[in-house]
């Protein structure tokens, strides 16, 4: 994995189902396991919404776990960061470090990884702040 990778599990098969099964290649599709969605990814959602998140996920590519993203936009434009202090996917301290590195205006809320779904009001407020700041 690359140096900016947030995935810190030694065995990705503990978090993801690989398609096709077998030794992964860069193009192997990754899907979050049911257990990952229900116990850590979609915390704060009810069982029906967790099932919807699981059923409608799009795959990621195994090779993407190590691929660098290129020049980050935050190097040239202001950024905002919403940290879910209950996030069980990307630890809040890791998020704080990323936000600090980017010079982001930070908002923390008591939500998990899908805070945009469980607390859309806070998410919307931060988006509105960012939009107003960019108009100035």
Short mmCIF file of C-alpha atoms in Angstrom, two decimals:
data_model
loop_
_atom_site.label_atom_id
_atom_site.label_comp_id
_atom_site.label_asym_id
_atom_site.label_seq_id
_atom_site.Cartn_x
_atom_site.Cartn_y
_atom_site.Cartn_z
CA UNK A 1 0.00 0.00 0.00
CA UNK A 2 1.12 3.56 -0.64
CA UNK A 3 2.24 5.90 2.11
CA UNK A 4 -1.08 7.78 2.12
CA UNK A 5 -3.21 4.63 2.30
CA UNK A 6 -5.69 4.63 5.19
CA UNK A 7 -6.25 0.87 5.03
CA UNK A 8 -4.19 -0.63 7.81
CA UNK A 9 -5.28 -4.26 7.91
CA UNK A 10 -2.62 -6.87 7.20
CA UNK A 11 -5.06 -9.11 5.31
CA UNK A 12 -7.61 -7.29 3.09
CA UNK A 13 -9.74 -10.47 2.95
CA UNK A 14 -10.77 -9.76 6.54
CA UNK A 15 -12.56 -6.63 5.30
CA UNK A 16 -13.33 -7.34 1.63
CA UNK A 17 -14.73 -10.10 -0.55
CA UNK A 18 -12.52 -10.55 -3.62
CA UNK A 19 -14.09 -11.15 -7.04
CA UNK A 20 -12.96 -13.35 -8.61
CA UNK A 21 -11.91 -15.37 -5.58
CA UNK A 22 -8.30 -16.43 -5.35
CA UNK A 23 -5.00 -14.62 -5.28
CA UNK A 24 -5.75 -10.97 -6.09
CA UNK A 25 -4.43 -9.02 -9.03
CA UNK A 26 -4.56 -5.24 -9.52
CA UNK A 27 -7.94 -5.60 -11.28
CA UNK A 28 -9.60 -7.88 -8.72
CA UNK A 29 -12.86 -6.29 -7.54
CA UNK A 30 -13.26 -5.57 -3.82
CA UNK A 31 -16.60 -5.54 -2.06
CA UNK A 32 -17.03 -4.80 1.62
CA UNK A 33 -17.97 -7.95 3.50
CA UNK A 34 -21.42 -8.03 5.05
CA UNK A 35 -19.79 -8.09 8.50
CA UNK A 36 -17.72 -4.99 7.67
CA UNK A 37 -20.76 -3.04 6.52
CA UNK A 38 -22.89 -4.07 9.48
CA UNK A 39 -20.34 -3.75 12.29
CA UNK A 40 -18.03 -0.89 11.29
CA UNK A 41 -18.75 0.83 7.96
CA UNK A 42 -22.44 1.70 8.34
CA UNK A 43 -22.69 2.28 12.08
CA UNK A 44 -25.55 4.59 12.99
CA UNK A 45 -27.84 3.21 10.29
CA UNK A 46 -30.69 0.82 10.96
CA UNK A 47 -30.53 -2.76 9.67
CA UNK A 48 -32.55 -2.00 6.52
CA UNK A 49 -30.27 0.90 5.55
CA UNK A 50 -27.16 -1.20 6.29
CA UNK A 51 -28.55 -3.88 3.98
CA UNK A 52 -29.15 -1.25 1.29
CA UNK A 53 -25.55 0.03 1.63
CA UNK A 54 -24.24 -3.52 1.32
CA UNK A 55 -26.45 -4.40 -1.66
CA UNK A 56 -25.75 -1.24 -3.65
CA UNK A 57 -22.00 -0.89 -3.17
CA UNK A 58 -19.80 -0.50 -6.24
CA UNK A 59 -16.55 -2.44 -6.30
CA UNK A 60 -13.14 -0.95 -5.85
CA UNK A 61 -10.07 -2.37 -7.55
CA UNK A 62 -7.50 -4.20 -5.43
CA UNK A 63 -4.76 -2.23 -7.18
CA UNK A 64 -6.33 0.98 -5.89
CA UNK A 65 -5.26 0.15 -2.34
CA UNK A 66 -1.68 1.10 -3.26
CA UNK A 67 -2.25 3.57 -6.07
CA UNK A 68 -1.36 7.19 -5.44
CA UNK A 69 -4.07 9.69 -6.35
CA UNK A 70 -1.91 12.37 -7.94
CA UNK A 71 -1.57 16.02 -6.93
CA UNK A 72 -4.13 16.73 -4.19
CA UNK A 73 -6.51 19.63 -4.77
CA UNK A 74 -5.98 20.89 -1.20
CA UNK A 75 -2.49 22.04 -2.22
CA UNK A 76 -4.03 24.89 -4.22
CA UNK A 77 -7.57 25.44 -2.90
CA UNK A 78 -9.09 25.72 0.60
CA UNK A 79 -10.54 22.54 2.08
CA UNK A 80 -13.02 21.50 4.72
CA UNK A 81 -13.02 18.21 6.59
CA UNK A 82 -15.81 16.58 8.57
CA UNK A 83 -14.47 14.05 11.08
CA UNK A 84 -16.77 11.40 12.48
CA UNK A 85 -15.38 10.77 15.96
CA UNK A 86 -17.09 7.37 15.94
CA UNK A 87 -15.56 6.29 12.61
CA UNK A 88 -14.42 2.66 12.78
CA UNK A 89 -13.02 2.61 9.24
CA UNK A 90 -10.59 5.55 9.26
CA UNK A 91 -9.58 6.31 12.86
CA UNK A 92 -10.36 9.89 13.89
CA UNK A 93 -6.70 10.57 14.75
CA UNK A 94 -5.71 9.57 11.21
CA UNK A 95 -8.39 11.89 9.85
CA UNK A 96 -7.18 14.74 12.07
CA UNK A 97 -3.65 14.26 10.73
CA UNK A 98 -4.91 14.29 7.12
CA UNK A 99 -7.00 17.42 7.78
CA UNK A 100 -4.06 19.17 9.46
CA UNK A 101 -1.76 18.29 6.58
CA UNK A 102 -4.29 19.78 4.15
CA UNK A 103 -4.85 22.89 6.28
CA UNK A 104 -8.55 22.05 6.35
CA UNK A 105 -11.23 23.80 8.34
CA UNK A 106 -12.34 20.94 10.59
CA UNK A 107 -15.75 20.06 11.97
CA UNK A 108 -16.08 17.06 14.24
CA UNK A 109 -19.32 15.26 14.96
CA UNK A 110 -20.26 12.16 16.90
CA UNK A 111 -20.88 9.96 13.87
CA UNK A 112 -19.34 6.99 12.12
CA UNK A 113 -17.92 6.58 8.64
CA UNK A 114 -21.24 7.40 6.97
CA UNK A 115 -21.93 10.59 8.90
CA UNK A 116 -23.16 12.20 5.69
CA UNK A 117 -26.09 9.77 5.88
CA UNK A 118 -26.61 9.65 9.65
CA UNK A 119 -26.27 13.41 10.22
CA UNK A 120 -26.93 15.13 6.90
CA UNK A 121 -27.65 18.43 8.67
CA UNK A 122 -24.05 18.82 9.84
CA UNK A 123 -22.71 17.70 6.49
CA UNK A 124 -24.95 20.18 4.66
CA UNK A 125 -23.92 23.00 7.02
CA UNK A 126 -20.22 22.38 6.29
CA UNK A 127 -20.87 22.26 2.53
CA UNK A 128 -22.76 25.56 2.79
CA UNK A 129 -19.84 27.12 4.74
CA UNK A 130 -17.42 25.97 2.05
CA UNK A 131 -19.65 27.31 -0.74
CA UNK A 132 -20.04 30.72 0.96
CA UNK A 133 -16.29 30.96 1.55
CA UNK A 134 -15.51 30.22 -2.08
CA UNK A 135 -17.79 33.04 -3.29
CA UNK A 136 -15.88 35.71 -1.37
#
